[in-house]
XYZ file of C-alpha atoms in Angstrom:
307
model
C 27.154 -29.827 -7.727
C 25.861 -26.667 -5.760
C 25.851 -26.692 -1.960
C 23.019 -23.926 -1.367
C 20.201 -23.856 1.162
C 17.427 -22.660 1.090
C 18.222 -19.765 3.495
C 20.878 -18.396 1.550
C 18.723 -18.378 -1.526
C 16.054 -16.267 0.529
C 18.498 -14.077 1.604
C 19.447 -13.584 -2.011
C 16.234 -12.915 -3.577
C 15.508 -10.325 -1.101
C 18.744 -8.452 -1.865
C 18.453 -8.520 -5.245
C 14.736 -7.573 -5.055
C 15.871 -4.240 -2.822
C 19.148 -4.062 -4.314
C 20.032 -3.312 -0.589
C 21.736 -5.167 2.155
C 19.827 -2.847 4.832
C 16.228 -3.417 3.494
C 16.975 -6.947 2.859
C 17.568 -7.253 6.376
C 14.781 -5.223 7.920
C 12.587 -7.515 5.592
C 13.911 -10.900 6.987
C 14.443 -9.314 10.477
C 18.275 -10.135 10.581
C 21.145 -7.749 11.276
C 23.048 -6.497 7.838
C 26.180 -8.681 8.390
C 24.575 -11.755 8.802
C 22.949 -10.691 5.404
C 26.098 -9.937 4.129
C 27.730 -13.393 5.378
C 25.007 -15.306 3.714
C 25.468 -13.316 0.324
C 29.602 -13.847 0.894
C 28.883 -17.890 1.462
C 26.276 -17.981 -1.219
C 29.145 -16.385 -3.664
C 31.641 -18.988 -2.642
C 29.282 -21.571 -3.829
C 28.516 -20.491 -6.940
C 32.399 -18.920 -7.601
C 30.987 -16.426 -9.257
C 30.524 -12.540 -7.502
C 26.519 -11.834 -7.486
C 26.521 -8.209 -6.910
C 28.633 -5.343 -7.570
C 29.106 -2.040 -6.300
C 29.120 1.650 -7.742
C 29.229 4.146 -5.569
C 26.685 3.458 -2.761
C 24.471 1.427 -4.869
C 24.283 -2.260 -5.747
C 23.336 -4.239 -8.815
C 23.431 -7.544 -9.686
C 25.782 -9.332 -12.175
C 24.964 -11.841 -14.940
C 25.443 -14.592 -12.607
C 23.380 -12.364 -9.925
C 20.972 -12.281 -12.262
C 20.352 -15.598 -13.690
C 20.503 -16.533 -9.680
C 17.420 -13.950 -9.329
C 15.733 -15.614 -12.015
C 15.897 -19.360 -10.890
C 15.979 -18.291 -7.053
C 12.598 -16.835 -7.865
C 11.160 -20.124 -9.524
C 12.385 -21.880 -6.450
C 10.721 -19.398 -3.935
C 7.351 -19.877 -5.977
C 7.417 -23.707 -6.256
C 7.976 -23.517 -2.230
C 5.185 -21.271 -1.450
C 2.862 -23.169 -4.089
C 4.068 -26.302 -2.053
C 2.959 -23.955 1.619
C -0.430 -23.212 -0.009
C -1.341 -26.328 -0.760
C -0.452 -28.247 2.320
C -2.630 -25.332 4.133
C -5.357 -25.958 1.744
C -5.622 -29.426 3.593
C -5.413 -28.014 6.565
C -8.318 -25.760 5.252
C -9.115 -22.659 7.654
C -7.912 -23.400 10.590
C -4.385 -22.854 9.680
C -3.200 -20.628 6.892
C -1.649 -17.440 6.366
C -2.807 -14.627 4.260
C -0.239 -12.139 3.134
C -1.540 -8.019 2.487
C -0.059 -4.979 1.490
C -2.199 -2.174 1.430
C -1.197 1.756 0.281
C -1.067 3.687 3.608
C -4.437 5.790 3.452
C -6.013 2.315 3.789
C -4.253 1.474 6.722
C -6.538 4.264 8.657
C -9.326 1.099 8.262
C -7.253 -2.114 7.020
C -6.405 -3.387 10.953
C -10.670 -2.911 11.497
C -11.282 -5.433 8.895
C -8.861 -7.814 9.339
C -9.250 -7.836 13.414
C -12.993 -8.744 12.428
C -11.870 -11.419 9.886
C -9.620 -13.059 12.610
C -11.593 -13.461 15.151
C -13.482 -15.240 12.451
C -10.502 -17.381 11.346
C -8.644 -17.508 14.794
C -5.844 -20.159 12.952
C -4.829 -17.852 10.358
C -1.665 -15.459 10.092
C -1.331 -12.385 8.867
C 1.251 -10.411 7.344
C 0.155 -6.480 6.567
C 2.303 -4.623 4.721
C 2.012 -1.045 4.478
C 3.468 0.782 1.476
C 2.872 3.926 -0.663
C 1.297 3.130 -3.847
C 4.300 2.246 -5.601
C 5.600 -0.242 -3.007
C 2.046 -1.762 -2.954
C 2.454 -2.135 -7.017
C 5.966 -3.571 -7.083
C 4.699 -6.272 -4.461
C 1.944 -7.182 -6.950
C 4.493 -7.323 -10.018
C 7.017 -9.378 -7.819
C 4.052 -11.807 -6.618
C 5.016 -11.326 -2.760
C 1.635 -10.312 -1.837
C -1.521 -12.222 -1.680
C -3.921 -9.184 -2.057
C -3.359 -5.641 -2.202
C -5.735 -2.946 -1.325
C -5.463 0.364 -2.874
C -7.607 3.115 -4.544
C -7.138 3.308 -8.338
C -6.344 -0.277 -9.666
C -3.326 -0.303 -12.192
C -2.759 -0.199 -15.463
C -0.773 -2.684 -17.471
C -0.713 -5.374 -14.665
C -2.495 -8.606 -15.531
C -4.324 -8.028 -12.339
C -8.342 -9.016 -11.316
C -9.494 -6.033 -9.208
C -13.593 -5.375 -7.218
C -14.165 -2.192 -5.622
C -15.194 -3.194 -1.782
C -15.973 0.399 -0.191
C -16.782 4.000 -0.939
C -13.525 6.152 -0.576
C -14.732 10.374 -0.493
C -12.317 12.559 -0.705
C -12.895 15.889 1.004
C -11.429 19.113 1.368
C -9.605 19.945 5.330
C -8.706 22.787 6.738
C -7.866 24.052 10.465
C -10.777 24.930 12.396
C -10.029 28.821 12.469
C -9.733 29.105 8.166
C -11.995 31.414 6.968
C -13.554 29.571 4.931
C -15.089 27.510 7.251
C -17.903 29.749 7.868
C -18.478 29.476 3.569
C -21.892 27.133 2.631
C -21.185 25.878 -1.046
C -17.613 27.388 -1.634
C -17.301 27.550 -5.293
C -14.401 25.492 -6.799
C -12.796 28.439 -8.316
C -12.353 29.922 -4.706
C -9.926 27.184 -4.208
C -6.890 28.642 -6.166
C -6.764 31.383 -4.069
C -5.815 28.724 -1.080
C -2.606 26.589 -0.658
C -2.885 22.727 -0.189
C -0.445 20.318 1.065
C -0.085 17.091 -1.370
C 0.855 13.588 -1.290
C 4.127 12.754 -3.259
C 3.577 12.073 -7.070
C 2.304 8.470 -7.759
C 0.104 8.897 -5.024
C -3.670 7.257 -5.905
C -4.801 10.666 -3.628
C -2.853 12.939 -5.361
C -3.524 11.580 -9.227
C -7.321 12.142 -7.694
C -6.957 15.376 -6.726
C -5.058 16.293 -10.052
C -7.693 14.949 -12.788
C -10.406 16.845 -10.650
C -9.040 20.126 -10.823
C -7.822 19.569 -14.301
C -11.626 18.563 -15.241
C -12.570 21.745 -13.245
C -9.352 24.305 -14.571
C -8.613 24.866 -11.221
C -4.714 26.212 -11.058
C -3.655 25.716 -7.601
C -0.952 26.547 -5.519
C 1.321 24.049 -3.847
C 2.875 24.174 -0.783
C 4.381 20.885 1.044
C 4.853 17.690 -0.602
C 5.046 14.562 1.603
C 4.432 11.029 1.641
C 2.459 10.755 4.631
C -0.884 11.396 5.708
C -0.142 12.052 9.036
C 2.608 14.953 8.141
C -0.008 16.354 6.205
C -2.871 16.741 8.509
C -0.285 17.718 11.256
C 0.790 20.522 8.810
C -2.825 21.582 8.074
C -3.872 21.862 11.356
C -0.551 24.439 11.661
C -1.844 26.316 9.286
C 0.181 25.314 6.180
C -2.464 24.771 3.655
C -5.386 22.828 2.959
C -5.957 19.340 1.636
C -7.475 16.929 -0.260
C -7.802 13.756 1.875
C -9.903 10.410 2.129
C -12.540 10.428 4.804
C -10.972 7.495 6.457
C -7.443 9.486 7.625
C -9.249 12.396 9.330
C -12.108 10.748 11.093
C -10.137 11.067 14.404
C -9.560 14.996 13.818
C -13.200 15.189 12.728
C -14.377 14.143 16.359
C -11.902 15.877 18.452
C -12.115 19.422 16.181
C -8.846 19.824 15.102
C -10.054 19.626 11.644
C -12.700 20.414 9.408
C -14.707 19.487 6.159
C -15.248 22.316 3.801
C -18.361 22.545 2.080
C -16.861 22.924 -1.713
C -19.321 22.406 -4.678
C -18.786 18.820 -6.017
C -17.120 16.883 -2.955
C -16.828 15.151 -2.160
C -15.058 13.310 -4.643
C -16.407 9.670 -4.740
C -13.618 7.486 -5.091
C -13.374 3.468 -4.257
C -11.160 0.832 -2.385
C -10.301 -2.261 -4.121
C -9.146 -5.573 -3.315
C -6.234 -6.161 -6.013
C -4.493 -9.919 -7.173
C -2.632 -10.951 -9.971
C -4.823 -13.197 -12.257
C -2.567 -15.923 -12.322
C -2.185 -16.172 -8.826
C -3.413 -19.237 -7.253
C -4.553 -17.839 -3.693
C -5.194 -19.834 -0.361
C -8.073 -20.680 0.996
C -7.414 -17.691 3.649
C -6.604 -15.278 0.823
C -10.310 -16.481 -1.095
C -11.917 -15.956 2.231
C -10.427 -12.691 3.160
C -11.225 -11.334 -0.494
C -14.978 -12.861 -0.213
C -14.806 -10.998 3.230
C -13.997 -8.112 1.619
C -16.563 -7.947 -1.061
C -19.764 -8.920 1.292
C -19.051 -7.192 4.571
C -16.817 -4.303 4.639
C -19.623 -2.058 4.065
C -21.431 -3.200 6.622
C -18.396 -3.604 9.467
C -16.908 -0.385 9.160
C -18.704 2.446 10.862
C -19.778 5.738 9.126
C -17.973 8.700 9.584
C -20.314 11.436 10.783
C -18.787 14.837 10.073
C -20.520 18.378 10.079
C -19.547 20.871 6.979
C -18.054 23.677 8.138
């Protein structure tokens, strides 16, 4: 018979979700060798080696793999177990998992501050992830809800928009075409602009809208951040295409401004994302129900004057 615990098999699934002794260990907050001693213990168990190594990356064997499999059965039954013992409990205990791409996370901490001091008993875990991150979390089931711009395709997901998301064009206060009123589109290929990494919901956005338009632009910087970006535009790298939400702090202190192109802004929407199948607590319903009936209302409007 197999002498596992329960630790060793969370330990486990987390490396052979990363396929990475560091990120398993940043996830469970432990140092990488006691990671590694778990895995090393967990081996001698079974008798069987889980992982193996090529070059500086991991994978996992057959028995690593039919571990993953069960392993993951095991976490789910435990969790399902979690959720319903909190469902007793009802809302004053609970915890309510998120991940939510990183543009959202310019208004995410707003809404859930509100929704605690609502629900004082329950704990939250925010994740914040580019889009891609945020999507593996919903394939893997680690997540309770995920917010994010454009829902997915070919996830068996259930998905409401929440909030209006504009996307507007930036530029540094001094640009010249910030004394323009109605800039046509076609003006734009004659600028730079700074973009999100590919995969991005902002970037896929920005992409069908200029293909729509036959705009050809010109690229300059690529990075996953918002915050590199609007650091860059405000150096006078470029211009960009950004939500509302991640420049309303540079809208009231000037160091950036909203152009005034024909058709933007371009009317995007958040969404609160879950996997259909996915039974969630009673502090993931309320959040979600939250969501849906308030965030309109709770989160302020950004005020911004057209260059």
């Amino acid at each position: 018979m197999l002498h596992l615990t329960l630790r060793q098999l969370k330990v486990f699934e987390s490396v052979a979700r990363h396929l990475s002794f560091s990120r398993a260990a940043e996830d469970l907050y432990l140092t990488q060798p006691a990671v590694s001693m778990q895995i090393k213990q967990l081996e001698d168990n079974v008798g069987l080696p889980l992982f193996e190594q090529m070059g500086k990356k991991i994978y996992l064997t057959d028995a690593g793999h039919e571990l993953y499999h069960y392993s993951r059965g095991i976490s789910q039954q435990l969790a399902d177990m979690e959720l319903a013992l909190d469902e007793l409990k009802g809302l004053e205990r609970g915890k309510l998992n998120i991940s939510v791409v990183s543009t959202a996370n310019y208004f995410a901490p707003h809404l859930l501050a509100k929704f605690c001091q609502r629900y004082s008993g329950v704990t939250v875990s925010l994740n914040v992830s580019n889009r891609e991150t945020v999507l593996r979390h919903l394939a893997d089931n680690v997540t309770d809800l995920a917010i994010m711009g454009r829902p997915p395709d070919g996830l068996d997901i259930a998905t409401q928009s929440f909030m209006d998301n504009p996307l507007v064009v930036v530029a540094p206060p001094d640009h010249p075409l910030c004394a323009g009123r109605r800039i046509p589109v076609k003006r734009l290929e004659q600028e730079t602009f700074l973009v999100r990494e590919p995969g991005s919901g902002t970037r896929s956005a920005m992409e069908r809208f200029f293909s729509a338009h036959r705009i050809n632009i010109s690229r300059g910087m690529e990075t996953d951040t918002n915050e590199a970006i609007k650091q860059a535009v405000q150096a006078g790298m470029g211009l960009a295409i950004m939500s509302l939400h991640t420049v309303e702090l540079e809208l009231e202190t000037k160091r950036l401004k909203v152009l005034d192109v024909q058709d933007f802004p371009i009317m995007r929407h958040w969404h609160v994302v879950h996997r259909k199948n996915k039974r969630l607590s009673s502090a993931a319903q309320a959040f979600r129900e939250f969501l849906l009936t308030e965030a309109r209302q709770l989160m302020p409007a950004i005020t911004y004057e057209k260059s």
